[in-house]
Short mmCIF file of C-alpha atoms in Angstrom, two decimals:
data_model
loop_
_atom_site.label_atom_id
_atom_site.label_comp_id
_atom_site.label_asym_id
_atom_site.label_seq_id
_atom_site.Cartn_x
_atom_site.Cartn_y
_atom_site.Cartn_z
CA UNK A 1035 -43.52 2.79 3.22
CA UNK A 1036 -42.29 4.81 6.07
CA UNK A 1037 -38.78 6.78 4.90
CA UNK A 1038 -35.72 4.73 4.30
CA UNK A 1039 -33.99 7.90 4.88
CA UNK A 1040 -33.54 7.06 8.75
CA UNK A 1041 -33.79 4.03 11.20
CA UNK A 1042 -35.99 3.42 14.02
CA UNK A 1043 -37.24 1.54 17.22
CA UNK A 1044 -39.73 -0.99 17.72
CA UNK A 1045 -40.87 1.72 20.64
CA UNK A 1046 -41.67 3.43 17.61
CA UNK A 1047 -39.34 6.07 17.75
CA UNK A 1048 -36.87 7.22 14.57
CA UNK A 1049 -33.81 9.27 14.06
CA UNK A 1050 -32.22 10.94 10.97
CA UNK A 1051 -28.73 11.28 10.92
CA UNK A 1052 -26.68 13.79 9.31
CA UNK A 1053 -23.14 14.14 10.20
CA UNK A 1054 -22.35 13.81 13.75
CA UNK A 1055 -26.05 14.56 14.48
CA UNK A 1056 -29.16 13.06 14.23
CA UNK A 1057 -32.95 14.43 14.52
CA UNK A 1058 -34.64 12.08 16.79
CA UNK A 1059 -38.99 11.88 16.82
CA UNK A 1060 -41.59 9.38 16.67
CA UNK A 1061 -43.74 8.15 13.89
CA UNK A 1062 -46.75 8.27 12.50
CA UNK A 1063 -47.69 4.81 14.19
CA UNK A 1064 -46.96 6.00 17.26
CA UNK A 1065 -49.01 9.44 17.25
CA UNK A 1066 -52.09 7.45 15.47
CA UNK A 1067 -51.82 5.01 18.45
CA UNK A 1068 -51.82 7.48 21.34
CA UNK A 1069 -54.43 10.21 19.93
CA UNK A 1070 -56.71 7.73 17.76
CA UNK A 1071 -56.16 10.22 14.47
CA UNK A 1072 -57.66 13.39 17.07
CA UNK A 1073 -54.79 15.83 16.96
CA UNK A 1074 -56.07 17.60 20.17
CA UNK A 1075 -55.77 14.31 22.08
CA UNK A 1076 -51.98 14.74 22.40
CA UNK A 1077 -52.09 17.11 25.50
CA UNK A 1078 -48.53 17.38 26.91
CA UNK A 1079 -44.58 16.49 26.49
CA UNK A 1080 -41.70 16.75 28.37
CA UNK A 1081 -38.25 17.34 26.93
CA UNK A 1082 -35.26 16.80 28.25
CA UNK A 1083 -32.66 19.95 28.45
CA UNK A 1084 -29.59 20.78 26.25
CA UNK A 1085 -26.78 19.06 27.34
CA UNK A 1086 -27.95 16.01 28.66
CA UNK A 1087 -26.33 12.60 27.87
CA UNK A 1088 -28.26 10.06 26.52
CA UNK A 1089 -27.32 6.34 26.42
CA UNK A 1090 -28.55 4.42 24.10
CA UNK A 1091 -32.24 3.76 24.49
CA UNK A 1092 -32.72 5.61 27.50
CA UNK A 1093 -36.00 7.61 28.25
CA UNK A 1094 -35.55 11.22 27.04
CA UNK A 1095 -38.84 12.50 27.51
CA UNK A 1096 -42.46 12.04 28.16
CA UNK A 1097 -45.53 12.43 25.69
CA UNK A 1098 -49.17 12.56 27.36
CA UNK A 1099 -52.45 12.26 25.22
CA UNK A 1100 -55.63 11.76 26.68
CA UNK A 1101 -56.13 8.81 27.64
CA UNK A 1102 -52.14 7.62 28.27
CA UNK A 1103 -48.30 8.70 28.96
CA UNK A 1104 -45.91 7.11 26.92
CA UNK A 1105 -41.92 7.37 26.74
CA UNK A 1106 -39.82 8.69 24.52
CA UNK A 1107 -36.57 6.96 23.82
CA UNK A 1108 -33.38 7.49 22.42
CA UNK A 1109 -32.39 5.00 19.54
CA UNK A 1110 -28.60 5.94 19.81
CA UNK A 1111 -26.35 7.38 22.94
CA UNK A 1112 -25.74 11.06 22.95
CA UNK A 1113 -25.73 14.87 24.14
CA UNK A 1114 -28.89 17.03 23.48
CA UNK A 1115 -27.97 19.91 21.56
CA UNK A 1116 -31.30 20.97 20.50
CA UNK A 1117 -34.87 20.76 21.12
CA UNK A 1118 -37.80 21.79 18.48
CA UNK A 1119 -38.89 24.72 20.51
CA UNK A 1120 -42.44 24.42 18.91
CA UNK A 1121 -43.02 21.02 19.82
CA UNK A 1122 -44.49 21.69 23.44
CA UNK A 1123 -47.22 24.17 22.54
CA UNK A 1124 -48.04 23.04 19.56
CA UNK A 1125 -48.10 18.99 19.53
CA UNK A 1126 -50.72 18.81 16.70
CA UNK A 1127 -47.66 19.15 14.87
CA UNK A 1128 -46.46 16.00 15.33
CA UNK A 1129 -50.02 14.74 13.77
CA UNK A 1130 -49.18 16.83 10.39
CA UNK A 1131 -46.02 16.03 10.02
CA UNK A 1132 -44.39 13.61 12.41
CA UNK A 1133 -41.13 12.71 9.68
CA UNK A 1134 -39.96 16.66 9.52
CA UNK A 1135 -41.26 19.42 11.36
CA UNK A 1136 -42.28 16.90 14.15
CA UNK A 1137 -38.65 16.11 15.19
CA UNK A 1138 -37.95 16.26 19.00
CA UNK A 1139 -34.58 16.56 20.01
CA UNK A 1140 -31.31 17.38 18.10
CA UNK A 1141 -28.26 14.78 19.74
CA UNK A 1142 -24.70 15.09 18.73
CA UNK A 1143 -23.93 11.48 18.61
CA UNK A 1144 -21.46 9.11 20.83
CA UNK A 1145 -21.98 6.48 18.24
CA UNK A 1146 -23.50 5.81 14.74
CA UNK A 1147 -23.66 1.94 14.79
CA UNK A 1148 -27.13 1.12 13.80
CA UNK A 1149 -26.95 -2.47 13.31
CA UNK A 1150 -29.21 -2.47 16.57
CA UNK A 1151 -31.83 -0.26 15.04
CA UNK A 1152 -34.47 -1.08 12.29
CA UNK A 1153 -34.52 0.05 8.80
CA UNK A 1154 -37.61 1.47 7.39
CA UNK A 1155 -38.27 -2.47 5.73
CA UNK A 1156 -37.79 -4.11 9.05
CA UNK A 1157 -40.00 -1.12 10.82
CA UNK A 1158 -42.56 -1.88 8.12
CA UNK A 1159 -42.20 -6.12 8.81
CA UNK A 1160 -43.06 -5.35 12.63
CA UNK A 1161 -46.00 -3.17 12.39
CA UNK A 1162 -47.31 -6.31 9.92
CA UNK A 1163 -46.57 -8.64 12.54
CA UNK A 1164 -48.61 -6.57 15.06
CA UNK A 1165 -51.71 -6.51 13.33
CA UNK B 1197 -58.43 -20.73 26.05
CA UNK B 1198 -58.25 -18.43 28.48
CA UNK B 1199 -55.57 -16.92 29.81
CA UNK B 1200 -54.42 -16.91 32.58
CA UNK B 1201 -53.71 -13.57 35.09
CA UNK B 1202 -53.33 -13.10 38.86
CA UNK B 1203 -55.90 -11.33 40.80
CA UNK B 1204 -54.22 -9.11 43.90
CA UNK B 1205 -56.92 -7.36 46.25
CA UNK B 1206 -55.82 -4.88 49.07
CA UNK B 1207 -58.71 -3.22 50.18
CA UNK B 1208 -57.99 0.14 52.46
CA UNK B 1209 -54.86 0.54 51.65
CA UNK B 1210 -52.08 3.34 51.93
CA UNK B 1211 -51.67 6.11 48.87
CA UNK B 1212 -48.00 5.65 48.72
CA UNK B 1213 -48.56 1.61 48.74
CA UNK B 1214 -51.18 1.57 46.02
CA UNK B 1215 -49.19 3.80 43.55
CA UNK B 1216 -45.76 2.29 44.49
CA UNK B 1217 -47.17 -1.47 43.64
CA UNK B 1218 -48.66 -0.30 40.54
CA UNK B 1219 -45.22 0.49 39.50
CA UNK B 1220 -43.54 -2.33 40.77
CA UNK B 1221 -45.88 -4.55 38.87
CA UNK B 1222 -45.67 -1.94 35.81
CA UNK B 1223 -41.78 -1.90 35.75
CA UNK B 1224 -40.74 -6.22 36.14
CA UNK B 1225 -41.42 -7.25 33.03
CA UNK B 1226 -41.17 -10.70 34.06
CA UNK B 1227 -44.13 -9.84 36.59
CA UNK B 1228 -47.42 -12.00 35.75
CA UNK B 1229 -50.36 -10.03 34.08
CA UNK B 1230 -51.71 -8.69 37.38
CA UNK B 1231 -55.03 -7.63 37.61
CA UNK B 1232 -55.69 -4.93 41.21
CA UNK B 1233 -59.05 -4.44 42.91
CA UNK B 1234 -58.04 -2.02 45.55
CA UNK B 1235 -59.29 1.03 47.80
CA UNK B 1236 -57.76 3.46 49.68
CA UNK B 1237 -57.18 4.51 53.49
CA UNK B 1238 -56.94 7.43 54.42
CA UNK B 1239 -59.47 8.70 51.49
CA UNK B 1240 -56.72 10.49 48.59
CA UNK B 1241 -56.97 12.95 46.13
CA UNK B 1242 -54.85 11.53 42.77
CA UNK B 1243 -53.12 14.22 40.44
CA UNK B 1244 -52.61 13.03 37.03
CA UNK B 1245 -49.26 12.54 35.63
CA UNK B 1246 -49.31 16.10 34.07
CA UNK B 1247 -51.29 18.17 36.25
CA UNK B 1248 -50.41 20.89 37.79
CA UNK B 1249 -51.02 21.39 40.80
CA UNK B 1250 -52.69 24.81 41.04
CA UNK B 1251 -54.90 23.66 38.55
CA UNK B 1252 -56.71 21.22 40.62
CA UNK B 1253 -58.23 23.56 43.94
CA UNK B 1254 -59.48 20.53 44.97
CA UNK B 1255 -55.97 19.87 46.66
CA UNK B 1256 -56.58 22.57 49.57
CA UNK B 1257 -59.92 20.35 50.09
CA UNK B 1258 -58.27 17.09 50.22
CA UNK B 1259 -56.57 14.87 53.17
CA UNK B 1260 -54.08 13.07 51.21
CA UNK B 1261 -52.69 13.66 48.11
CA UNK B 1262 -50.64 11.64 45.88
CA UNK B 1263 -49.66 12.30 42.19
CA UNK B 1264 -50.40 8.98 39.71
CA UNK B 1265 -47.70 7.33 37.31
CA UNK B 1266 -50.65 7.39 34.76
CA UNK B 1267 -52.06 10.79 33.01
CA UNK B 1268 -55.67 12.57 33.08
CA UNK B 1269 -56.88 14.45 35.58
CA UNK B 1270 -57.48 14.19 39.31
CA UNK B 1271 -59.42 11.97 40.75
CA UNK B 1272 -61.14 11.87 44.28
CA UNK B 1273 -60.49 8.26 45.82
CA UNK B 1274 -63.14 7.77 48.14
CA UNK B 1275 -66.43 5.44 47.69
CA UNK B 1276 -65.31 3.82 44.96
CA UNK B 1277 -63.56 0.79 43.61
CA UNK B 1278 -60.04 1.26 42.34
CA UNK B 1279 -58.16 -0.96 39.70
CA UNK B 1280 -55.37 -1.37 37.84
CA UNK B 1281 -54.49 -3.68 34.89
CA UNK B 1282 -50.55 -4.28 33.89
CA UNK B 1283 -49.36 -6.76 31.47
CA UNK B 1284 -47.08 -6.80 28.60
CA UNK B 1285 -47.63 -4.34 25.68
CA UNK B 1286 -48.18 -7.31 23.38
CA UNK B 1287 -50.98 -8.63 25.75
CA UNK B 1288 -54.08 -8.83 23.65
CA UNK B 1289 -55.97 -6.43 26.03
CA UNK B 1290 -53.29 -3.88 24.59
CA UNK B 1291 -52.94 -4.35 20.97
CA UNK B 1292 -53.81 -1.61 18.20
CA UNK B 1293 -54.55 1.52 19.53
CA UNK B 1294 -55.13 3.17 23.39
CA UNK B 1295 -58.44 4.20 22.31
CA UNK B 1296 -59.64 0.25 21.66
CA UNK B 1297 -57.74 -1.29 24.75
CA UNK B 1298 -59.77 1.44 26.82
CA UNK B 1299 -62.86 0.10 24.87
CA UNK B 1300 -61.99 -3.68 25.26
CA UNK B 1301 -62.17 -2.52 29.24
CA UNK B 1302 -64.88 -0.43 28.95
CA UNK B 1303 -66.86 -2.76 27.20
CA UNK B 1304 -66.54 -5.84 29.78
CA UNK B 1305 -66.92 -3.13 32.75
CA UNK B 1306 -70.63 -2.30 31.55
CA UNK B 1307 -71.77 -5.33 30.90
CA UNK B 1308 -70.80 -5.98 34.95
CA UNK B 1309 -72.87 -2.84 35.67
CA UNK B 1310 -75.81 -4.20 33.58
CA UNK B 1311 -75.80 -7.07 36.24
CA UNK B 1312 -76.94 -4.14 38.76
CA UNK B 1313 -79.33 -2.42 36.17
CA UNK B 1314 -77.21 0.27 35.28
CA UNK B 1315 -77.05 0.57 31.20
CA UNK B 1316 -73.53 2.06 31.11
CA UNK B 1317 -72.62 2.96 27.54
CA UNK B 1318 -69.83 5.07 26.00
CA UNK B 1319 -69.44 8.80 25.29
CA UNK B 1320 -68.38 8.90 22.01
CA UNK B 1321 -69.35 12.38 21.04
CA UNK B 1322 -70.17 15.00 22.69
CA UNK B 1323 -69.92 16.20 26.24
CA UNK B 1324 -71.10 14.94 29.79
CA UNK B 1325 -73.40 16.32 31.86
CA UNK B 1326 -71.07 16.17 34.39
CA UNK B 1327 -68.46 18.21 32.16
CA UNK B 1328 -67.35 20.92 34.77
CA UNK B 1329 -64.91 23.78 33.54
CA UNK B 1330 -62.13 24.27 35.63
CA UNK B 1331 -61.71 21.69 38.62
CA UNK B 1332 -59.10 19.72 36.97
CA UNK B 1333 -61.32 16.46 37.87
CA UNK B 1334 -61.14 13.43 35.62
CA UNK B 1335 -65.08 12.74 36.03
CA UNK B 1336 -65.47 16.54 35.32
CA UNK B 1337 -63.77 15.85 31.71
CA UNK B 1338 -65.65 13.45 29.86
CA UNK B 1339 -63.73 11.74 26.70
CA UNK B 1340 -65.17 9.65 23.99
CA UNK B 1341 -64.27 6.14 25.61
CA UNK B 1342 -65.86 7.37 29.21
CA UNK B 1343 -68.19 5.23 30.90
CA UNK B 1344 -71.61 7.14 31.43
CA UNK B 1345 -74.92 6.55 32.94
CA UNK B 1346 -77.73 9.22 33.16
CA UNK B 1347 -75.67 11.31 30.79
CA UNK B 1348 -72.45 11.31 33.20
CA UNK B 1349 -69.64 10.04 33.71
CA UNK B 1350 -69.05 7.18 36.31
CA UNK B 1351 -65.61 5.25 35.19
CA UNK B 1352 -62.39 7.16 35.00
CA UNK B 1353 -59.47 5.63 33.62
CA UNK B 1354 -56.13 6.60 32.42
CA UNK B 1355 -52.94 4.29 31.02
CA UNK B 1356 -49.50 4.43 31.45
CA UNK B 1357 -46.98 2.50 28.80
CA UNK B 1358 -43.18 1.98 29.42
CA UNK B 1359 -40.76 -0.69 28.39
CA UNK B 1360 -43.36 -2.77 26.54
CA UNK B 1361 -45.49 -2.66 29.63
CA UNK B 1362 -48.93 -1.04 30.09
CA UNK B 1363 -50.69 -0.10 33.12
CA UNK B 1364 -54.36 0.75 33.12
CA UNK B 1365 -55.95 2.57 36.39
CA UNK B 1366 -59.55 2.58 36.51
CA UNK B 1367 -61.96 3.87 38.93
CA UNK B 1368 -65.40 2.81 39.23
CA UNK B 1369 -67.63 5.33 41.47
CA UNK B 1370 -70.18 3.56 44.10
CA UNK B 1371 -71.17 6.87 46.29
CA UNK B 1372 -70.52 10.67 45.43
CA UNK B 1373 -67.88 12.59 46.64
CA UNK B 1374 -67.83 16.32 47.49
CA UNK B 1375 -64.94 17.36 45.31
CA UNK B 1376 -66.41 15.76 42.31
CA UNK B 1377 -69.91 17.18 41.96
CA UNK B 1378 -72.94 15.59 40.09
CA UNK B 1379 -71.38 12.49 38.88
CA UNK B 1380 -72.86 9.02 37.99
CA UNK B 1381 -72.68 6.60 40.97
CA UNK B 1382 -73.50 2.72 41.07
CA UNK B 1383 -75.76 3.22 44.55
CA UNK B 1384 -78.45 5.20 42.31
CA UNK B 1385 -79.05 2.19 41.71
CA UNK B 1386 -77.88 -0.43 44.05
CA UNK B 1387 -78.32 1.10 47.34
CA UNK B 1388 -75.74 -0.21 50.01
CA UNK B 1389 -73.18 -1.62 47.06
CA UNK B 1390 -69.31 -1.81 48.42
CA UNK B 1391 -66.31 -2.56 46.51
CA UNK B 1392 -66.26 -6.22 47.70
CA UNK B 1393 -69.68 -7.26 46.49
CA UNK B 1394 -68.53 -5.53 43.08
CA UNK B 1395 -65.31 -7.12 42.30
CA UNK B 1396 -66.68 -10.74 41.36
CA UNK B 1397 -68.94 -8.70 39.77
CA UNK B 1398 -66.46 -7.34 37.31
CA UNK B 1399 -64.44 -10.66 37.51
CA UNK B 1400 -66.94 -12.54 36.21
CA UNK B 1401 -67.28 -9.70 33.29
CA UNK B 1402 -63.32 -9.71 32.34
CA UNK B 1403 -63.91 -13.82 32.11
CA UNK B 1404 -66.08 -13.73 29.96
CA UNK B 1405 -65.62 -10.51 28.08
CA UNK B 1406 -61.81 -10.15 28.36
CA UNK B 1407 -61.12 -13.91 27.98
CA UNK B 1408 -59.54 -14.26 30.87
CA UNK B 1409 -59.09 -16.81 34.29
CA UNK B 1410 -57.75 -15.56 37.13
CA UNK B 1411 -55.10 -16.81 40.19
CA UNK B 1412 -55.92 -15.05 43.17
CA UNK B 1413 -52.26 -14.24 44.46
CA UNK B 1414 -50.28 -11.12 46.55
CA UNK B 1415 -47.36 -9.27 45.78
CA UNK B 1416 -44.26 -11.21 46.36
CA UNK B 1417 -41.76 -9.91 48.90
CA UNK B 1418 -39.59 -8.51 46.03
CA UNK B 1419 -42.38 -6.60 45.04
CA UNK B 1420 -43.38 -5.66 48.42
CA UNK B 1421 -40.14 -3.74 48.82
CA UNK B 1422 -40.15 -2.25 45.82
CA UNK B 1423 -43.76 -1.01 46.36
CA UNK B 1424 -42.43 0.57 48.72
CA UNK B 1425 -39.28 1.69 47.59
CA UNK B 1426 -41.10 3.46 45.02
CA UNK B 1427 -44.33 4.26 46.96
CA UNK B 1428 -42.23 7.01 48.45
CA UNK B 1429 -42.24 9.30 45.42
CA UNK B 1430 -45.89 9.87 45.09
CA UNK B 1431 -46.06 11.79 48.79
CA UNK B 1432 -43.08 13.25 48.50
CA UNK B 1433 -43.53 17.52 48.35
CA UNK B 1434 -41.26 17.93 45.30
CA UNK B 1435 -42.90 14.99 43.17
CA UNK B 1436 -46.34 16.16 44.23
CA UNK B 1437 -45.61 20.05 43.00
CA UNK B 1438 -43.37 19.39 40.26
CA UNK B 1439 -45.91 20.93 38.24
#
């Protein structure tokens, strides 16, 4: 079971909120599918800057792995207040530990309402369906 | 049951044109699967996604330029057959991970180029014989679900996946070309082959391999414009040195 600690997209992206914040990354679906379990086969990714609005499920960012570039979208509207600085030079990272040190971007949020997003059971239900 | 995709070909075709349909077809998501056969006029020198520019010298060498939608490395467009693949994520070509969709492709593309006596088989480990450090060339930079022949690489392909949409560029090499060194060609060994006499080639692999039937269409006018609407990006200086 992925966490239950946070909500996510079926783009297979999740984010953790805490306060008026929320840590936004993707999961471990999403790394296995781009780099095939190789953790040198994610290559590049682009990050937005700080202060950039977000609206809700617009492309943030850009991850590249060998053999494909993918987006990265926002599950909820907001401003960028942070980026993991490690993230770009060192994406195996996000193979080690995609739910914690893997986050992406820090947003202050415009909204909480997640009754758009999945829960970590419905998350679960539609990687099922897609296998 | 087969299903059912539509087959566009535009052989000789402008840089901007080729890369601005691909994304028209990539971005409507109520576009048909669409599978490309296409070449290119004037001959062009594709940047992947990521590249930077100084990275690739072969740039100062080559006529036209464009930078892809897709990632890898740089690819020389010139005796070859291009293509391009873009359905919905959900398509079956595209389930599970990239690494089996490119194998899916791979798979069906090799049993075309057994057709012409060339036992194309994949990587998997190791490295290339046409490996070459430092040119920032796809077909220098062999990966484990490369195409290869005679130890090198001859089919370069890279993916591109946005909005529940995938696009898949491939590029099957006929002749050599002199940015891209010692790598495997169809004419070793089919003398004289072109792109036309290998597309129903390949067609007739995808049916059978890829399950599929195909509708041999063109671009609609709304995609038309938009190809070209978008086709503008991938010459222009600042999208082309971004990086």
């Amino acid at each position: 079971m992925r966490p239950n600690d946070r909500h996510y997209l079926p783009s297979h992206e999740w984010i953790k909120i805490t306060g008026d914040t929320a840590l936004i990354g993707i999961t471990d679906f999403a790394v296995d599918e781009l780099s095939s379990g190789n953790e040198g086969d994610l290559v590049y990714c682009d990050l937005p800057e700080v202060g950039r609005t977000l609206e809700d499920g617009e492309t943030f960012g850009e991850i590249e792995s060998v053999k494909a570039v993918a987006d990265l979208n926002t599950p909820l509207a907001g401003e960028v207040v942070e980026i993991n600085p490690a993230i770009e030079d060192h994406l195996e990272i996000l193979s080690e530990d995609p739910w914690d040190r893997g986050w992406l971007i820090k947003i202050k949020l415009a909204t909480k309402d997640t009754s758009k997003l999945l829960d970590a059971e419905g998350y679960e239900a539609l990687l099922a369906s897609q296998n | 049951m087969p299903r059912t995709w539509r087959l566009i070909t535009t052989w000789g075709a402008p840089p901007a044109f080729n890369m601005g349909l691909d994304e028209a077809l990539l971005e409507r998501r109520d576009a048909p699967p669409t599978l490309r056969f296409y070449s290119w006029s004037p001959d062009t020198l594709s940047l992947g996604y990521f590249q930077r520019w100084a990275d690739v010298p072969g740039t100062a060498r080559a006529g036209a330029v464009v930078r892809r939608i897709t990632g890898g490395g740089a690819i020389h467009h010139v005796n070859e057959l291009t293509f391009s693949f873009s359905a919905s994520a959900d398509d079956p070509l595209y389930v599970g991970k990239v690494a089996d969709s490119y194998c899916r492709v791979h798979k069906a593309i090799a049993a075309a180029l057994a057709g012409l006596g060339v036992e194309a088989t994949l990587l998997c480990d190791g490295a290339a014989a046409s490996d070459v450090a430092g040119t920032g060339m796809c077909f220098h930079a062999g990966t484990p679900q490369d195409l290869v022949w005679g130890g090198r690489k001859g089919v370069g392909s890279a993916q591109r996946r946005t909005g529940g949409r995938v696009l898949h560029h491939g590029s099957i090499k006929l002749g050599t070309s002199p940015l891209e060194g010692d790598i495997a060609t169809l004419r070793e060994a089919a003398p004289g082959l072109d792109a036309g006499a290998l597309a129903p080639r390949l067609l007739d692999a995808f049916r059978e391999h890829l399950d599929l039937a195909f509708e041999v269409g063109v671009p609609t006018p709304e995609e038309r414009e938009r190809a070209r609407e978008l086709g503008a990006r991938y010459v222009d200086p600042s999208f082309l040195r971004r990086r």
